[in-house]
Amino acid sequence: MSKVFAALTVSVDGYLTGRDPGPGRGLGDASMLFDWYFNGDVPSQVFDGFKLSEPSARVFDAAAGRVGAILAGRTRRRPGARTSGSWAAVS
């Protein structure tokens, strides 16, 4: 039987984006949330292109190496996509 590993996140305002996300703007100004993936000297052994600090690489690779599938909400996968509101629906 497989094990389920869950990592859940939500920001205080309920979004994982910065100010002004949308089509052509991706996560808005939220890149600072993900800069740690690329601001180190140690390449990830799991995901090509990620360069983390040594402590972050240890923790990240240990967790990421266990991933078999990822479930994410629509706006996490396609920042700026909304089914209602001021942005056009993206399919």
Short mmCIF file of N, CA and C in Angstrom, two decimals:
data_model
loop_
_atom_site.label_atom_id
_atom_site.label_comp_id
_atom_site.label_asym_id
_atom_site.label_seq_id
_atom_site.Cartn_x
_atom_site.Cartn_y
_atom_site.Cartn_z
N MET A 1 0.83 -1.17 0.00
CA MET A 1 0.00 0.00 0.00
C MET A 1 0.88 1.24 0.00
N SER A 2 0.50 2.23 -0.78
CA SER A 2 1.24 3.48 -0.87
C SER A 2 0.98 4.36 0.34
N LYS A 3 1.91 5.24 0.60
CA LYS A 3 1.74 6.23 1.65
C LYS A 3 1.37 7.56 1.01
N VAL A 4 0.60 8.35 1.72
CA VAL A 4 0.23 9.67 1.26
C VAL A 4 1.02 10.69 2.05
N PHE A 5 1.70 11.57 1.34
CA PHE A 5 2.46 12.65 1.95
C PHE A 5 1.79 13.95 1.51
N ALA A 6 1.37 14.75 2.44
CA ALA A 6 0.67 15.98 2.09
C ALA A 6 1.44 17.20 2.58
N ALA A 7 1.54 18.18 1.72
CA ALA A 7 2.13 19.47 2.08
C ALA A 7 1.14 20.53 1.65
N LEU A 8 0.52 21.17 2.60
CA LEU A 8 -0.52 22.14 2.30
C LEU A 8 -0.06 23.53 2.71
N THR A 9 -0.39 24.50 1.89
CA THR A 9 0.01 25.86 2.18
C THR A 9 -1.12 26.82 1.85
N VAL A 10 -1.21 27.86 2.60
CA VAL A 10 -2.12 28.95 2.26
C VAL A 10 -1.52 30.22 2.87
N SER A 11 -1.64 31.29 2.17
CA SER A 11 -1.13 32.54 2.72
C SER A 11 -2.22 33.18 3.58
N VAL A 12 -1.86 34.19 4.31
CA VAL A 12 -2.81 34.85 5.19
C VAL A 12 -4.00 35.41 4.41
N ASP A 13 -3.74 35.90 3.21
CA ASP A 13 -4.84 36.46 2.42
C ASP A 13 -5.56 35.41 1.58
N GLY A 14 -5.13 34.15 1.66
CA GLY A 14 -5.80 33.07 0.95
C GLY A 14 -5.30 32.81 -0.46
N TYR A 15 -4.26 33.51 -0.87
CA TYR A 15 -3.74 33.34 -2.22
C TYR A 15 -2.25 33.00 -2.18
N LEU A 16 -1.76 32.34 -3.22
CA LEU A 16 -0.34 32.04 -3.34
C LEU A 16 0.27 32.86 -4.47
N THR A 17 -0.24 34.06 -4.62
CA THR A 17 0.28 34.96 -5.63
C THR A 17 0.60 36.29 -4.98
N GLY A 18 1.28 37.12 -5.71
CA GLY A 18 1.56 38.47 -5.23
C GLY A 18 0.48 39.42 -5.69
N ARG A 19 0.81 40.69 -5.66
CA ARG A 19 -0.13 41.69 -6.15
C ARG A 19 -0.18 41.64 -7.67
N ASP A 20 -1.36 41.85 -8.21
CA ASP A 20 -1.58 42.00 -9.64
C ASP A 20 -1.24 40.76 -10.47
N PRO A 21 -1.65 39.55 -10.06
CA PRO A 21 -1.44 38.39 -10.93
C PRO A 21 -2.42 38.43 -12.09
N GLY A 22 -2.14 37.74 -13.14
CA GLY A 22 -3.07 37.68 -14.26
C GLY A 22 -2.41 37.22 -15.53
N PRO A 23 -3.19 37.12 -16.58
CA PRO A 23 -2.65 36.69 -17.86
C PRO A 23 -1.48 37.58 -18.29
N GLY A 24 -0.37 36.95 -18.62
CA GLY A 24 0.82 37.69 -19.01
C GLY A 24 1.63 38.22 -17.85
N ARG A 25 1.11 38.11 -16.62
CA ARG A 25 1.82 38.59 -15.43
C ARG A 25 2.10 37.46 -14.46
N GLY A 26 1.66 36.24 -14.79
CA GLY A 26 1.93 35.09 -13.94
C GLY A 26 1.49 35.29 -12.50
N LEU A 27 2.42 35.12 -11.58
CA LEU A 27 2.14 35.25 -10.15
C LEU A 27 2.17 36.70 -9.68
N GLY A 28 2.22 37.64 -10.58
CA GLY A 28 2.34 39.04 -10.17
C GLY A 28 3.72 39.28 -9.59
N ASP A 29 3.79 39.93 -8.44
CA ASP A 29 5.09 40.21 -7.83
C ASP A 29 5.46 39.16 -6.78
N ALA A 30 4.96 37.95 -6.92
CA ALA A 30 5.18 36.91 -5.91
C ALA A 30 6.44 36.09 -6.12
N SER A 31 7.30 36.48 -7.01
CA SER A 31 8.49 35.67 -7.25
C SER A 31 9.31 35.48 -5.97
N MET A 32 9.23 36.45 -5.06
CA MET A 32 10.00 36.33 -3.82
C MET A 32 9.59 35.11 -3.00
N LEU A 33 8.39 34.58 -3.23
CA LEU A 33 7.96 33.38 -2.53
C LEU A 33 8.73 32.15 -2.99
N PHE A 34 9.25 32.20 -4.21
CA PHE A 34 9.88 31.03 -4.81
C PHE A 34 11.35 31.24 -5.14
N ASP A 35 11.90 32.40 -4.80
CA ASP A 35 13.30 32.69 -5.10
C ASP A 35 14.26 31.68 -4.46
N TRP A 36 13.89 31.10 -3.33
CA TRP A 36 14.79 30.18 -2.63
C TRP A 36 15.07 28.92 -3.45
N TYR A 37 14.26 28.64 -4.47
CA TYR A 37 14.53 27.51 -5.36
C TYR A 37 15.78 27.73 -6.20
N PHE A 38 16.17 28.98 -6.37
CA PHE A 38 17.23 29.31 -7.32
C PHE A 38 18.36 30.15 -6.75
N ASN A 39 18.36 30.46 -5.46
CA ASN A 39 19.35 31.40 -4.93
C ASN A 39 20.50 30.74 -4.18
N GLY A 40 20.72 29.45 -4.40
CA GLY A 40 21.82 28.77 -3.72
C GLY A 40 22.86 28.25 -4.70
N ASP A 41 23.75 27.42 -4.18
CA ASP A 41 24.83 26.87 -5.00
C ASP A 41 24.71 25.35 -5.19
N VAL A 42 23.75 24.72 -4.52
CA VAL A 42 23.63 23.27 -4.56
C VAL A 42 22.51 22.86 -5.51
N PRO A 43 22.83 22.18 -6.62
CA PRO A 43 21.78 21.74 -7.54
C PRO A 43 20.89 20.68 -6.88
N SER A 44 19.60 20.77 -7.13
CA SER A 44 18.68 19.75 -6.64
C SER A 44 18.98 18.45 -7.35
N GLN A 45 18.93 17.35 -6.64
CA GLN A 45 19.11 16.02 -7.22
C GLN A 45 17.81 15.49 -7.81
N VAL A 46 16.71 16.21 -7.57
CA VAL A 46 15.38 15.76 -8.00
C VAL A 46 14.86 16.58 -9.18
N PHE A 47 14.99 17.91 -9.10
CA PHE A 47 14.47 18.79 -10.14
C PHE A 47 15.60 19.56 -10.79
N ASP A 48 15.78 19.35 -12.09
CA ASP A 48 16.80 20.07 -12.85
C ASP A 48 16.52 21.58 -12.80
N GLY A 49 17.57 22.35 -12.69
CA GLY A 49 17.43 23.80 -12.72
C GLY A 49 17.30 24.45 -11.35
N PHE A 50 16.94 23.68 -10.33
CA PHE A 50 16.82 24.25 -9.00
C PHE A 50 18.21 24.28 -8.37
N LYS A 51 18.62 25.43 -7.83
CA LYS A 51 19.88 25.57 -7.11
C LYS A 51 19.57 26.19 -5.77
N LEU A 52 19.69 25.40 -4.73
CA LEU A 52 19.28 25.79 -3.39
C LEU A 52 20.48 25.94 -2.47
N SER A 53 20.22 26.50 -1.29
CA SER A 53 21.26 26.49 -0.26
C SER A 53 21.41 25.04 0.20
N GLU A 54 22.52 24.72 0.83
CA GLU A 54 22.76 23.33 1.24
C GLU A 54 21.68 22.81 2.19
N PRO A 55 21.29 23.55 3.24
CA PRO A 55 20.23 23.04 4.11
C PRO A 55 18.89 22.88 3.37
N SER A 56 18.57 23.84 2.50
CA SER A 56 17.31 23.75 1.75
C SER A 56 17.33 22.56 0.79
N ALA A 57 18.47 22.32 0.15
CA ALA A 57 18.58 21.20 -0.80
C ALA A 57 18.35 19.87 -0.09
N ARG A 58 18.90 19.72 1.10
CA ARG A 58 18.71 18.47 1.85
C ARG A 58 17.23 18.21 2.13
N VAL A 59 16.55 19.22 2.65
CA VAL A 59 15.13 19.07 2.99
C VAL A 59 14.28 18.94 1.74
N PHE A 60 14.52 19.81 0.75
CA PHE A 60 13.73 19.80 -0.47
C PHE A 60 13.86 18.47 -1.21
N ASP A 61 15.08 18.00 -1.43
CA ASP A 61 15.28 16.75 -2.16
C ASP A 61 14.71 15.54 -1.43
N ALA A 62 14.80 15.55 -0.11
CA ALA A 62 14.22 14.44 0.66
C ALA A 62 12.70 14.38 0.46
N ALA A 63 12.05 15.53 0.46
CA ALA A 63 10.59 15.56 0.27
C ALA A 63 10.22 15.37 -1.19
N ALA A 64 10.89 16.08 -2.10
CA ALA A 64 10.54 16.02 -3.52
C ALA A 64 10.82 14.65 -4.12
N GLY A 65 11.79 13.94 -3.59
CA GLY A 65 12.11 12.61 -4.09
C GLY A 65 11.02 11.58 -3.81
N ARG A 66 10.09 11.91 -2.94
CA ARG A 66 9.00 11.00 -2.59
C ARG A 66 7.73 11.27 -3.40
N VAL A 67 7.74 12.30 -4.23
CA VAL A 67 6.53 12.71 -4.95
C VAL A 67 6.28 11.79 -6.13
N GLY A 68 5.06 11.25 -6.17
CA GLY A 68 4.64 10.44 -7.31
C GLY A 68 3.60 11.16 -8.14
N ALA A 69 2.85 12.03 -7.51
CA ALA A 69 1.81 12.81 -8.19
C ALA A 69 1.61 14.11 -7.43
N ILE A 70 1.19 15.14 -8.15
CA ILE A 70 0.94 16.44 -7.54
C ILE A 70 -0.48 16.86 -7.88
N LEU A 71 -1.24 17.24 -6.88
CA LEU A 71 -2.58 17.79 -7.08
C LEU A 71 -2.50 19.27 -6.73
N ALA A 72 -2.94 20.11 -7.65
CA ALA A 72 -2.89 21.55 -7.42
C ALA A 72 -4.15 22.19 -7.97
N GLY A 73 -4.56 23.26 -7.34
CA GLY A 73 -5.72 24.00 -7.83
C GLY A 73 -5.43 24.67 -9.16
N ARG A 74 -6.45 24.99 -9.86
CA ARG A 74 -6.31 25.55 -11.20
C ARG A 74 -5.49 26.84 -11.23
N THR A 75 -5.71 27.73 -10.29
CA THR A 75 -4.96 28.99 -10.34
C THR A 75 -3.53 28.82 -9.86
N ARG A 76 -3.19 27.73 -9.21
CA ARG A 76 -1.79 27.47 -8.86
C ARG A 76 -1.03 27.01 -10.09
N ARG A 77 -1.67 26.19 -10.89
CA ARG A 77 -1.03 25.67 -12.09
C ARG A 77 -0.98 26.72 -13.19
N ARG A 78 -2.02 27.52 -13.30
CA ARG A 78 -2.10 28.56 -14.33
C ARG A 78 -2.41 29.88 -13.66
N PRO A 79 -1.41 30.54 -13.11
CA PRO A 79 -1.66 31.79 -12.40
C PRO A 79 -2.44 32.77 -13.26
N GLY A 80 -3.40 33.41 -12.64
CA GLY A 80 -4.21 34.39 -13.35
C GLY A 80 -5.47 33.80 -13.95
N ALA A 81 -5.58 32.46 -13.96
CA ALA A 81 -6.78 31.84 -14.53
C ALA A 81 -7.89 31.87 -13.50
N ARG A 82 -9.02 32.42 -13.86
CA ARG A 82 -10.18 32.44 -12.98
C ARG A 82 -11.40 32.11 -13.81
N THR A 83 -12.39 31.53 -13.19
CA THR A 83 -13.59 31.18 -13.93
C THR A 83 -14.62 32.28 -13.87
N SER A 84 -14.41 33.25 -13.00
CA SER A 84 -15.32 34.39 -12.93
C SER A 84 -14.52 35.61 -12.52
N GLY A 85 -15.16 36.74 -12.53
CA GLY A 85 -14.44 37.94 -12.14
C GLY A 85 -13.92 38.68 -13.35
N SER A 86 -12.88 39.47 -13.15
CA SER A 86 -12.43 40.37 -14.23
C SER A 86 -11.56 39.67 -15.27
N TRP A 87 -11.03 38.49 -14.98
CA TRP A 87 -10.19 37.80 -15.95
C TRP A 87 -11.03 36.81 -16.75
N ALA A 88 -10.69 36.64 -17.99
CA ALA A 88 -11.39 35.67 -18.84
C ALA A 88 -11.04 34.25 -18.36
N ALA A 89 -12.01 33.37 -18.50
CA ALA A 89 -11.76 31.96 -18.15
C ALA A 89 -10.71 31.39 -19.08
N VAL A 90 -9.82 30.58 -18.53
CA VAL A 90 -8.77 29.94 -19.32
C VAL A 90 -9.02 28.46 -19.27
N SER A 91 -9.10 27.82 -20.42
CA SER A 91 -9.34 26.36 -20.42
C SER A 91 -8.13 25.62 -20.89
#
